Amino acid sequence: MPQQEPQVRAHNMDEVALGYTAEMAKAEASRCLNCPAKPCVQGCPVKIDIPAFLAAAAKGDFKDALGVIRTSSLLPAVCGRVCPQERQCQKFCTVGKMLKDVSKAVAIGRVERFCADNVEPEKTACAAPTGKKVAVIGSGPASVTCAADCARAGHAVTMFEAFHKTGGVLVYGIPEFRLPKRIVEKEIDGLKAMGVKVVTDFVVGKTRKLSDLKKEFDAIFVGTGAGLPKFMGIEGENLIGVFSANEYLTRANLMKAYIEDKAATPFWHGKKVAVLGGGNVAMDAARMALRLGADEVHLIYRRSEKEMPARIEEVHHAKEEGVVFHTLENAKRILGDEQDRVRAIECLKYELGEPDASGRRSPVAIAGSEFEFPVDTVVVAVGSGANPLIAATTPEIEVDRKGHVIIDEKTRMTTMPGVFAGGDIVLGAATVILAMGEGRAAAAGINEWLKNS
Amino acid sequence: MTKILKKTRLSENVWRMTLEAPLIARERLAGQFIILRTSEEWSERIPLTIADADPAAGTIDIIFQTVGASTKELSLKNEGDCIADLVGPLGKPTHITDYSNAGRKGWVVVVGGGIGVAPAHPIAQAFKAAGNRVSVIMGARTKELIIMEDEMRRAADDVTIVTDDDSYGRKGLVTEPLKEFCEMSPAPDEVVVVGPPVMMKFAALATKPYGVKTIASLNSIMIDGTGMCGGCRVTVGGETKFVCVDGPEFDAHAVDFDNFIKRLGTFRKEEADHKCRSGLFG
Ligand SMILES: Cc1cc2nc3c(=O)[nH]c(=O)nc-3n(C[C@H](O)[C@H](O)[C@H](O)COP(=O)(O)OP(=O)(O)OC[C@H]3O[C@@H](n4cnc5c(N)ncnc54)[C@H](O)[C@@H]3O)c2cc1C
Ligand SMILES: Cc1cc2nc3c(=O)[nH]c(=O)nc-3n(C[C@H](O)[C@H](O)[C@H](O)COP(=O)(O)OP(=O)(O)OC[C@H]3O[C@@H](n4cnc5c(N)ncnc54)[C@H](O)[C@@H]3O)c2cc1C
Ligand code: SF4
Ligand code: SF4
Ligand code: FES
């Protein structure tokens, strides 16, 4: 797929991957063998009929292709860009298997993206009003999907978002250069066109308690995400120049701090940046650091590259753009100057030990291997926990040890009758497509519940 | 969009605004704050304490000092204008205790420094309403910067005013009358301090030898105010806490004020640049 040159794009916020032309999309779709067993479909969490949409795309019927996609996925422009395809649909693709290289599988996500970008979707029809009211809390992919499916069933839906802008992680976390904000805005506009009422600047649990909303709404969906940043608990983490990835990315994405002559929100002008972690969030922070003017960006990850949870494409992009990878290393402490500003980071070298419960070989620190190097910024991207706000103010909703909301697998209801949940608040930090699938399953649960109540 | 219903100037750089915010007015308790953005697109999210609220009228009051580009931009809005965003009430409410016991009234000292008098006011009111005797100490650099004196006199049993330059009340710092109170017998049951970080640090040092419970309301740098970014974190008793959700009030004797004060200066250079570029400061 055509993309901006690494040395150019590392200094702008424009999207890196430029997308296929129609000819390229057709050609790529034609690589599909239309396997009768459809192995790729089992890899897609929302079970898009992949060979069917590829067949349409191969003929140039992109409209039909999008129609097929949209019966299963509401956010193809987003998922086509951010799904970890090499671990989902494309992992099972026969073509990739034949060529013994998953990167040579049919580029399902890219064709999906092309269809979504280039075809205006049909206006979604909604059933006759049922007179039932549904509140959707949060506006990330889980909530957007749930809201759309509930609206489609004819319920009056109101979406409540704590931030001044809708989209959840898609707007505050994932950067513009990977997922342009206009794409997310378009999806929200689509919801509004379906009659969904969107209320921003509303923190459920603070502005109003969930139990109060319950008096006004027949059903509630909680899609509040995994927005609680984790820190490592190492010495020096509260020095000036140490940021959670959430703060670092939110300043740049949501608050547009990089447009310095206009935005009032400042960002930290780091020149030598260390990013701790190996997931998508770490890649985004590292690549953002380059775009915010860093001369050197070091990504520190305690396992090997093979274990990195980030999308392969993002790892490649980060490397091409000049991010220096330190695998099998981990931060031990952060050192400051007399002003409490970051001046260096001390790391330990690691080796891989026995596989742990997750099947990944667990990293083991090598005693005495400490070394330090100078940095002026540290971004901590080692994961995030469940947003605790709702649970803390709604004792009726039970959560597990880690704070994830417990739901009934089948009905998708929480322990509070009429209150449903899905997405990262249930799964822990996961993926967009999984969150979407959860939103859809919860909407089905809600529609069923409202039918019987 | 939130409408500004009333705007008054309390001193050279301090303004009071009444905002239309029925939901917040109804839910808020003493010690809580809001986050606002003045205009769409480019404005910053800034936290301000809810200085007063009228649930019946559906309004809240904010009192703010123009210290940088965002507070300046807000101060240029007029009655009838709207601000883009307002969210709240955020943070934990002040923990209000009635210390009265066996016929003796509880005694709470509320210390407000500079603009900190505004957030201190609802706290004084709440402790009083709970049944305590409330003494207020208000400090400012000079007489012109004293705000809300009448309201504080109505809220508290007694008010002590100090100015650095002896232009009004007693000369000196808030820590002096505070120490005198702590030396009395019985000593205050609780002290609450709100004001410039350096003042809070020294107030905490002043009460510590007497073992008087002291609470400080911290004004760290914030973005979301919901526990999502960690930018507001402080070290309290060796543990990292988020001011927006765990606070804003903490045991002042456990707060690492030195780190807190340094962290407040994180963006000082960038903010100075904004101030110039915004063209709002002559
Ligand atoms: C930097 C970054 C990069 C990522 N990259 C990828 C990727 O490449 N591919 C991929 O598949 N996944 C990626 N993810 C993960 C993916 O974004 C999430 O799994 C997904 O967004 C979860 O969706 P959600 O709807 O559950 O919650 P979120 O998207 O987290 O949305 C939750 C929303 O709820 C709001 N909210 C929270 N509490 C309240 C409240 N009390 N009242 C009102 N509103 C509230 C929040 O403000 C937020 O807007 C990434 C995540 C991050 C942070
Ligand atoms: C919970 C909370 C409640 C607050 N309540 C009030 C209030 O009732 N009235 C009021 O006037 N202010 C209050 N503040 C402080 C207010 O948020 C800041 O003054 C404001 O964000 C500054 O924005 P600015 O762009 O105008 O100035 P900036 O350009 O951001 O800063 C100018 C100067 O102020 C310092 N500064 C920056 N942020 C803060 C901060 N949060 N606190 C103190 N100094 C800061 C900077 O280091 C700089 O020197 C509160 C802060 C918090 C966290
Ligand atoms: S939604 Fe994601 S997993 Fe499913 S087909 Fe599209 S890119 Fe593949
Ligand atoms: S597995 Fe690959 S080749 Fe087979 S149908 Fe799916 S996309 Fe086409
Ligand atoms: S302001 Fe973001 S966590 Fe407190």
Coordinates of N, CA and C in Angstrom, one line a residue, chain A residues 142-296:
Chain A
A142 N -17.1 0.5 21.5 CA -18.1 -0.3 22.1 C -19.4 0.4 22.1
S143 N -19.4 1.7 22.6 CA -20.6 2.5 22.8 C -21.2 2.9 21.5
V144 N -20.3 3.3 20.5 CA -20.8 3.7 19.2 C -21.6 2.5 18.6
T145 N -21.1 1.3 18.6 CA -21.8 0.2 18.1 C -23.1 -0.1 18.8
C146 N -23.0 -0.1 20.1 CA -24.2 -0.4 20.9 C -25.3 0.7 20.6
A147 N -24.9 1.9 20.5 CA -25.9 3.0 20.3 C -26.5 2.8 18.9
A148 N -25.7 2.5 17.9 CA -26.3 2.3 16.6 C -27.3 1.1 16.6
D149 N -26.9 0.0 17.2 CA -27.8 -1.1 17.1 C -29.1 -0.9 17.9
C150 N -29.0 -0.2 19.0 CA -30.2 0.1 19.8 C -31.1 1.1 19.0
A151 N -30.4 2.1 18.4 CA -31.2 3.1 17.6 C -31.9 2.4 16.5
R152 N -31.2 1.5 15.8 CA -31.8 0.7 14.7 C -33.0 -0.1 15.2
A153 N -33.0 -0.5 16.4 CA -34.1 -1.3 16.9 C -35.3 -0.4 17.3
G154 N -35.1 0.9 17.2 CA -36.2 1.8 17.4 C -36.2 2.5 18.8
H155 N -35.2 2.2 19.6 CA -35.2 2.9 20.9 C -34.6 4.3 20.8
A156 N -35.0 5.1 21.8 CA -34.4 6.5 21.8 C -33.1 6.4 22.6
V157 N -32.0 6.7 21.9 CA -30.7 6.5 22.6 C -30.1 7.9 22.9
T158 N -29.5 8.0 24.1 CA -28.7 9.1 24.5 C -27.3 8.6 24.9
M159 N -26.3 9.3 24.3 CA -24.9 8.9 24.6 C -24.3 9.9 25.5
F160 N -23.7 9.5 26.6 CA -23.0 10.4 27.5 C -21.5 10.2 27.5
E161 N -20.8 11.3 27.2 CA -19.3 11.2 27.2 C -18.7 12.2 28.1
A162 N -17.7 11.7 28.9 CA -17.0 12.6 29.9 C -16.2 13.7 29.2
F163 N -15.6 13.4 28.1 CA -14.8 14.4 27.5 C -15.6 15.4 26.7
H164 N -15.0 16.4 26.2 CA -15.7 17.4 25.3 C -15.8 16.9 23.9
K165 N -15.2 15.8 23.6 CA -15.3 15.2 22.3 C -15.6 13.7 22.3
T166 N -16.3 13.2 21.3 CA -16.7 11.8 21.3 C -15.7 11.0 20.5
G167 N -15.7 9.7 20.8 CA -14.8 8.8 20.1 C -13.9 7.9 21.0
G168 N -13.8 8.3 22.2 CA -13.0 7.5 23.2 C -11.6 7.4 22.7
V169 N -10.9 6.3 22.9 CA -9.5 6.1 22.5 C -9.3 6.5 21.1
L170 N -10.3 6.3 20.2 CA -10.1 6.7 18.8 C -9.7 8.1 18.6
V171 N -10.2 9.0 19.5 CA -9.8 10.4 19.3 C -8.7 10.9 20.3
Y172 N -8.7 10.3 21.5 CA -7.7 10.8 22.4 C -6.4 10.0 22.4
G173 N -6.5 8.7 22.0 CA -5.3 7.9 22.1 C -4.6 7.6 20.7
I174 N -5.4 7.0 19.8 CA -4.8 6.7 18.5 C -4.5 7.9 17.7
P175 N -3.3 8.2 17.3 CA -2.9 9.4 16.7 C -3.5 9.6 15.3
E176 N -3.6 10.9 14.9 CA -4.1 11.3 13.6 C -3.3 10.6 12.5
F177 N -2.0 10.4 12.6 CA -1.2 9.8 11.5 C -1.6 8.3 11.3
R178 N -2.3 7.7 12.2 CA -2.8 6.4 12.0 C -4.3 6.3 11.8
L179 N -5.0 7.2 12.4 CA -6.5 7.2 12.2 C -6.9 8.6 12.2
P180 N -7.1 9.2 11.0 CA -7.5 10.6 11.0 C -8.9 10.8 11.7
K181 N -8.9 11.9 12.5 CA -10.1 12.2 13.3 C -11.4 12.3 12.5
R182 N -11.2 12.8 11.3 CA -12.4 13.0 10.5 C -13.2 11.7 10.3
I183 N -12.5 10.6 10.3 CA -13.2 9.3 10.1 C -14.1 9.0 11.3
V184 N -13.5 9.3 12.5 CA -14.3 9.0 13.7 C -15.5 10.0 13.7
E185 N -15.2 11.2 13.4 CA -16.3 12.2 13.4 C -17.5 11.8 12.5
K186 N -17.1 11.2 11.3 CA -18.1 10.8 10.3 C -19.0 9.7 11.0
E187 N -18.4 8.8 11.7 CA -19.2 7.8 12.4 C -20.1 8.4 13.4
I188 N -19.7 9.3 14.1 CA -20.5 10.0 15.1 C -21.7 10.8 14.4
D189 N -21.3 11.4 13.3 CA -22.4 12.1 12.6 C -23.4 11.1 12.1
G190 N -23.0 10.0 11.7 CA -23.9 8.9 11.3 C -24.9 8.6 12.4
L191 N -24.3 8.4 13.6 CA -25.2 8.1 14.8 C -26.2 9.2 15.0
K192 N -25.7 10.5 14.9 CA -26.7 11.6 15.1 C -27.8 11.6 14.1
A193 N -27.4 11.2 12.8 CA -28.4 11.2 11.8 C -29.4 10.1 12.0
M194 N -29.1 9.1 12.8 CA -30.0 8.1 13.2 C -30.9 8.5 14.4
G195 N -30.6 9.7 14.9 CA -31.4 10.2 16.0 C -30.8 10.0 17.4
V196 N -29.6 9.5 17.4 CA -28.9 9.4 18.7 C -28.6 10.7 19.3
K197 N -28.9 11.0 20.5 CA -28.6 12.3 21.1 C -27.3 12.1 21.8
V198 N -26.4 13.1 21.5 CA -25.0 13.0 22.1 C -24.8 14.1 23.1
V199 N -24.5 13.7 24.4 CA -24.2 14.7 25.4 C -22.8 14.6 25.8
T200 N -22.0 15.6 25.6 CA -20.6 15.6 26.0 C -20.5 16.3 27.4
D201 N -19.3 16.3 27.9 CA -19.0 16.9 29.2 C -19.9 16.4 30.3
F202 N -20.1 15.1 30.3 CA -21.1 14.5 31.3 C -20.4 13.3 31.8
V203 N -20.0 13.3 33.1 CA -19.3 12.2 33.7 C -20.3 11.4 34.6
V204 N -20.7 10.3 34.1 CA -21.6 9.5 34.8 C -20.9 9.0 36.1
G205 N -21.6 9.2 37.2 CA -21.0 8.9 38.5 C -20.6 10.2 39.2
K206 N -20.5 11.3 38.5 CA -20.2 12.6 39.0 C -21.3 13.6 38.7
T207 N -21.5 13.8 37.4 CA -22.5 14.8 37.0 C -23.9 14.2 37.4
R208 N -24.0 13.0 37.2 CA -25.2 12.2 37.8 C -24.8 10.8 38.1
K209 N -25.3 10.3 39.1 CA -25.0 8.9 39.5 C -25.8 8.0 38.5
L210 N -25.2 6.8 38.2 CA -25.8 5.9 37.3 C -27.2 5.5 37.8
S211 N -27.3 5.3 39.2 CA -28.6 5.0 39.7 C -29.7 6.0 39.4
D212 N -29.3 7.3 39.3 CA -30.2 8.3 38.9 C -30.6 8.2 37.5
L213 N -29.6 7.9 36.6 CA -29.9 7.8 35.2 C -30.9 6.6 35.0
K214 N -30.7 5.6 35.9 CA -31.6 4.4 35.8 C -33.0 4.7 35.9
K215 N -33.3 5.8 36.6 CA -34.7 6.2 36.8 C -35.3 6.8 35.5
E216 N -34.4 7.3 34.7 CA -34.9 7.9 33.5 C -34.9 7.0 32.2
F217 N -34.0 6.0 32.3 CA -33.8 5.2 31.1 C -34.2 3.7 31.4
D218 N -34.7 3.1 30.4 CA -35.1 1.7 30.5 C -34.0 0.7 30.6
A219 N -32.9 1.1 29.9 CA -31.7 0.3 29.9 C -30.5 1.2 29.7
I220 N -29.3 0.7 30.3 CA -28.1 1.5 30.2 C -27.0 0.6 29.8
F221 N -26.1 1.1 28.9 CA -24.9 0.4 28.5 C -23.7 1.1 29.0
V222 N -22.8 0.4 29.7 CA -21.6 1.0 30.2 C -20.4 0.6 29.3
G223 N -19.8 1.6 28.6 CA -18.7 1.3 27.8 C -17.6 2.3 28.1
T224 N -17.2 2.3 29.3 CA -16.3 3.4 29.8 C -14.8 3.1 29.6
G225 N -14.5 1.9 29.1 CA -13.1 1.7 28.6 C -12.1 1.4 29.7
A226 N -10.9 1.3 29.3 CA -9.8 1.0 30.3 C -8.8 2.2 30.3
G227 N -9.4 3.2 30.9 CA -8.6 4.5 30.8 C -7.7 4.8 32.0
L228 N -7.4 3.8 32.8 CA -6.7 4.1 34.0 C -5.2 3.8 33.8
P229 N -4.3 4.8 33.6 CA -2.9 4.5 33.3 C -2.2 3.8 34.4
K230 N -1.4 2.8 33.9 CA -0.6 2.1 34.9 C 0.8 2.7 34.9
F231 N 1.4 2.8 36.1 CA 2.8 3.2 36.1 C 3.6 2.0 36.6
M232 N 4.9 2.1 36.5 CA 5.7 0.9 36.8 C 6.0 0.8 38.3
G233 N 5.8 1.9 39.0 CA 6.2 1.9 40.5 C 7.7 1.9 40.7
I234 N 8.4 2.5 39.8 CA 9.9 2.6 39.9 C 10.3 3.9 40.4
E235 N 11.5 4.0 41.0 CA 12.0 5.3 41.5 C 12.0 6.3 40.3
G236 N 11.6 7.5 40.7 CA 11.8 8.6 39.7 C 10.6 8.8 38.8
E237 N 9.5 8.1 39.0 CA 8.4 8.2 38.1 C 7.6 9.5 38.2
N238 N 7.8 10.2 39.3 CA 7.1 11.5 39.4 C 8.0 12.7 39.1
L239 N 9.1 12.4 38.5 CA 10.0 13.5 38.1 C 9.3 14.3 37.0
I240 N 9.8 15.5 36.7 CA 9.2 16.3 35.6 C 9.8 15.8 34.3
G241 N 8.9 15.5 33.4 CA 9.3 14.9 32.1 C 8.9 13.4 32.0
V242 N 8.2 12.9 33.1 CA 7.7 11.5 33.0 C 6.2 11.6 32.8
F243 N 5.7 11.0 31.8 CA 4.3 11.1 31.4 C 3.7 9.7 31.2
S244 N 2.4 9.5 31.5 CA 1.7 8.3 31.1 C 1.5 8.5 29.6
A245 N 1.4 7.4 28.9 CA 1.1 7.5 27.4 C -0.2 8.2 27.2
N246 N -1.1 8.0 28.1 CA -2.4 8.7 28.0 C -2.3 10.2 28.0
E247 N -1.5 10.7 28.9 CA -1.3 12.1 29.0 C -0.6 12.6 27.8
Y248 N 0.5 11.9 27.4 CA 1.3 12.4 26.3 C 0.5 12.4 25.0
L249 N -0.3 11.4 24.8 CA -1.0 11.3 23.5 C -2.2 12.2 23.6
T250 N -2.9 12.3 24.7 CA -4.1 13.2 24.8 C -3.7 14.6 24.5
R251 N -2.6 15.1 25.1 CA -2.2 16.5 24.8 C -2.1 16.7 23.3
A252 N -1.5 15.7 22.6 CA -1.2 15.9 21.2 C -2.5 15.7 20.4
N253 N -3.2 14.6 20.7 CA -4.4 14.2 19.8 C -5.6 15.1 20.1
L254 N -6.1 14.9 21.3 CA -7.4 15.5 21.6 C -7.2 17.0 21.7
M255 N -6.1 17.5 22.3 CA -6.0 18.9 22.6 C -5.2 19.6 21.5
K256 N -4.7 18.8 20.5 CA -4.0 19.3 19.3 C -2.8 20.2 19.7
A257 N -2.1 19.8 20.8 CA -1.0 20.7 21.3 C 0.1 20.9 20.3
Y258 N 0.2 20.0 19.3 CA 1.3 20.1 18.3 C 1.1 21.3 17.4
I259 N -0.1 21.8 17.3 CA -0.3 23.0 16.5 C -0.1 24.2 17.5
E260 N 1.2 24.5 17.7 CA 1.6 25.3 18.8 C 1.1 26.8 18.7
D261 N 0.9 27.3 17.5 CA 0.6 28.7 17.4 C -0.9 28.9 17.6
K262 N -1.7 27.8 17.8 CA -3.1 27.9 18.0 C -3.6 27.3 19.3
A263 N -3.1 26.1 19.6 CA -3.6 25.3 20.7 C -3.1 25.9 22.0
A264 N -4.0 26.0 23.0 CA -3.6 26.6 24.3 C -2.9 25.5 25.2
T265 N -3.2 24.3 24.9 CA -2.6 23.2 25.7 C -1.1 23.0 25.3
P266 N -0.2 23.0 26.3 CA 1.2 22.9 25.9 C 1.6 21.4 25.8
F267 N 2.7 21.1 25.1 CA 3.3 19.8 25.2 C 4.7 19.9 25.6
W268 N 5.3 18.8 26.0 CA 6.6 18.7 26.5 C 7.6 18.6 25.3
H269 N 8.5 19.5 25.2 CA 9.5 19.4 24.1 C 10.7 18.5 24.4
G270 N 10.4 17.2 24.4 CA 11.5 16.3 24.7 C 12.4 16.1 23.5
K271 N 13.7 16.0 23.7 CA 14.7 15.8 22.7 C 15.2 14.3 22.6
K272 N 15.4 13.8 23.8 CA 15.7 12.4 23.9 C 14.7 11.6 24.8
V273 N 13.9 10.8 24.1 CA 12.7 10.3 24.7 C 12.8 8.8 24.9
A274 N 12.5 8.3 26.1 CA 12.4 6.8 26.3 C 11.0 6.5 26.4
V275 N 10.5 5.5 25.7 CA 9.1 5.0 25.8 C 9.2 3.6 26.4
L276 N 8.4 3.3 27.4 CA 8.5 2.0 28.1 C 7.2 1.2 27.7
G277 N 7.5 0.1 27.1 CA 6.3 -0.8 26.6 C 6.5 -1.3 25.2
G278 N 5.7 -2.2 24.8 CA 5.8 -2.8 23.5 C 4.5 -3.0 22.7
G279 N 3.5 -2.3 23.2 CA 2.2 -2.5 22.5 C 1.9 -1.3 21.6
N280 N 0.7 -1.3 21.1 CA 0.3 -0.2 20.2 C 0.4 1.1 20.8
V281 N 0.1 1.2 22.1 CA 0.2 2.5 22.8 C 1.7 3.0 22.8
A282 N 2.6 2.0 23.0 CA 4.0 2.4 23.1 C 4.5 2.9 21.7
M283 N 4.0 2.1 20.6 CA 4.4 2.5 19.3 C 3.9 3.9 19.0
D284 N 2.6 4.2 19.3 CA 2.0 5.5 19.1 C 2.8 6.6 19.8
A285 N 3.1 6.3 21.0 CA 3.8 7.4 21.8 C 5.2 7.6 21.2
A286 N 5.9 6.6 20.8 CA 7.2 6.7 20.3 C 7.2 7.5 19.0
R287 N 6.2 7.2 18.1 CA 6.2 7.8 16.8 C 5.7 9.3 17.0
M288 N 4.8 9.5 18.0 CA 4.4 10.8 18.3 C 5.5 11.7 18.8
A289 N 6.4 11.1 19.6 CA 7.6 11.8 20.1 C 8.4 12.3 18.9
L290 N 8.6 11.5 17.9 CA 9.3 12.0 16.7 C 8.6 13.2 16.1
R291 N 7.3 13.1 16.0 CA 6.6 14.2 15.3 C 6.5 15.4 16.2
L292 N 6.8 15.3 17.5 CA 6.8 16.4 18.4 C 8.2 17.0 18.5
G293 N 9.1 16.5 17.6 CA 10.4 17.1 17.5 C 11.5 16.4 18.3
A294 N 11.4 15.2 18.7 CA 12.5 14.5 19.4 C 13.6 14.2 18.4
D295 N 14.8 14.2 18.9 CA 15.9 13.8 18.0 C 16.2 12.3 18.1
E296 N 15.9 11.8 19.3 CA 16.1 10.3 19.5 C 15.0 9.8 20.3

